Each structure stands twice: as C-alpha cells, then as structure tokens.
Amino acid sequence: MYIGEIIKSYREQHNMTVEEFANKSNLSQAEITQLEELFQSDRTTPYPVAMRQIKSIAEAIEQPIPILFLQIKKLSLT
C-alpha cells in the first residue's frame, strides 16, 4: 500500500476534502493530490515521499510514524 491510499482512506472515513486534509497536515493541496495519484506519468514509478510529508501525514491522522510505516508494509504484503 502507498501512503496516498492511506490518505485517501482517512479522508473518506472522515468526510474530508483534499483541501481540509491539506490544511490539517500543513501540506499543499497539490502534494496531497499527487500522493493520492500514486504514480508518475509513466504509471510505474511511485511519487517520492519526503520525510517531512510523512511526519505531517502521521500527525494529521494521529498515528506515530512507526505505526504508519507498519501499515504501509503490512498492506503491501497482503
């Protein structure tokens, strides 16, 4: 699973728009949209995620960074 899928799932569960999540995470709407798109234009290369983005997302969804990483790892193995 990619972090963009976690963001989108969180937003849907909390009835949040991209703008609302961007404000909550202190990231731009463009960053959130890009992460939710998952892949670059070649459709095989995931968008890179900076550590500052991971930190902001973890804080916004109220999950410690190690738990967020476990979610990504666990979901990518299933």
JSON list of N, CA and C in Angstrom, two decimals, residues 3 21-22 24 41 48 50-51 57 72:
[
{"chain": "A", "resi": 3, "resn": "ILE", "atom": "N", "xyz": [1.30, 5.46, 0.63]},
{"chain": "A", "resi": 3, "resn": "ILE", "atom": "CA", "xyz": [0.83, 6.45, 1.60]},
{"chain": "A", "resi": 3, "resn": "ILE", "atom": "C", "xyz": [-0.38, 7.22, 1.06]},
{"chain": "A", "resi": 21, "resn": "PHE", "atom": "N", "xyz": [-7.82, 18.15, 4.34]},
{"chain": "A", "resi": 21, "resn": "PHE", "atom": "CA", "xyz": [-6.69, 17.33, 4.78]},
{"chain": "A", "resi": 21, "resn": "PHE", "atom": "C", "xyz": [-5.38, 18.08, 4.61]},
{"chain": "A", "resi": 22, "resn": "ALA", "atom": "N", "xyz": [-5.25, 18.83, 3.53]},
{"chain": "A", "resi": 22, "resn": "ALA", "atom": "CA", "xyz": [-4.04, 19.63, 3.31]},
{"chain": "A", "resi": 22, "resn": "ALA", "atom": "C", "xyz": [-3.85, 20.61, 4.46]},
{"chain": "A", "resi": 24, "resn": "LYS", "atom": "N", "xyz": [-5.08, 20.35, 7.51]},
{"chain": "A", "resi": 24, "resn": "LYS", "atom": "CA", "xyz": [-4.80, 19.60, 8.74]},
{"chain": "A", "resi": 24, "resn": "LYS", "atom": "C", "xyz": [-3.36, 19.11, 8.79]},
{"chain": "A", "resi": 41, "resn": "SER", "atom": "N", "xyz": [3.68, 9.96, -14.34]},
{"chain": "A", "resi": 41, "resn": "SER", "atom": "CA", "xyz": [3.07, 9.81, -15.67]},
{"chain": "A", "resi": 41, "resn": "SER", "atom": "C", "xyz": [3.42, 8.51, -16.38]},
{"chain": "A", "resi": 48, "resn": "PRO", "atom": "N", "xyz": [7.72, 10.13, -5.16]},
{"chain": "A", "resi": 48, "resn": "PRO", "atom": "CA", "xyz": [8.55, 10.08, -3.96]},
{"chain": "A", "resi": 48, "resn": "PRO", "atom": "C", "xyz": [7.86, 10.82, -2.80]},
{"chain": "A", "resi": 50, "resn": "ALA", "atom": "N", "xyz": [8.67, 12.69, 0.84]},
{"chain": "A", "resi": 50, "resn": "ALA", "atom": "CA", "xyz": [9.70, 13.25, 1.71]},
{"chain": "A", "resi": 50, "resn": "ALA", "atom": "C", "xyz": [9.37, 12.94, 3.18]},
{"chain": "A", "resi": 51, "resn": "MET", "atom": "N", "xyz": [10.40, 12.86, 3.98]},
{"chain": "A", "resi": 51, "resn": "MET", "atom": "CA", "xyz": [10.21, 12.58, 5.41]},
{"chain": "A", "resi": 51, "resn": "MET", "atom": "C", "xyz": [9.34, 13.65, 6.07]},
{"chain": "A", "resi": 57, "resn": "ILE", "atom": "N", "xyz": [1.79, 13.88, 7.65]},
{"chain": "A", "resi": 57, "resn": "ILE", "atom": "CA", "xyz": [0.65, 12.97, 7.46]},
{"chain": "A", "resi": 57, "resn": "ILE", "atom": "C", "xyz": [0.40, 12.17, 8.73]},
{"chain": "A", "resi": 72, "resn": "ILE", "atom": "N", "xyz": [1.83, 0.63, 6.02]},
{"chain": "A", "resi": 72, "resn": "ILE", "atom": "CA", "xyz": [2.26, 0.58, 4.62]},
{"chain": "A", "resi": 72, "resn": "ILE", "atom": "C", "xyz": [2.87, -0.78, 4.31]}
]
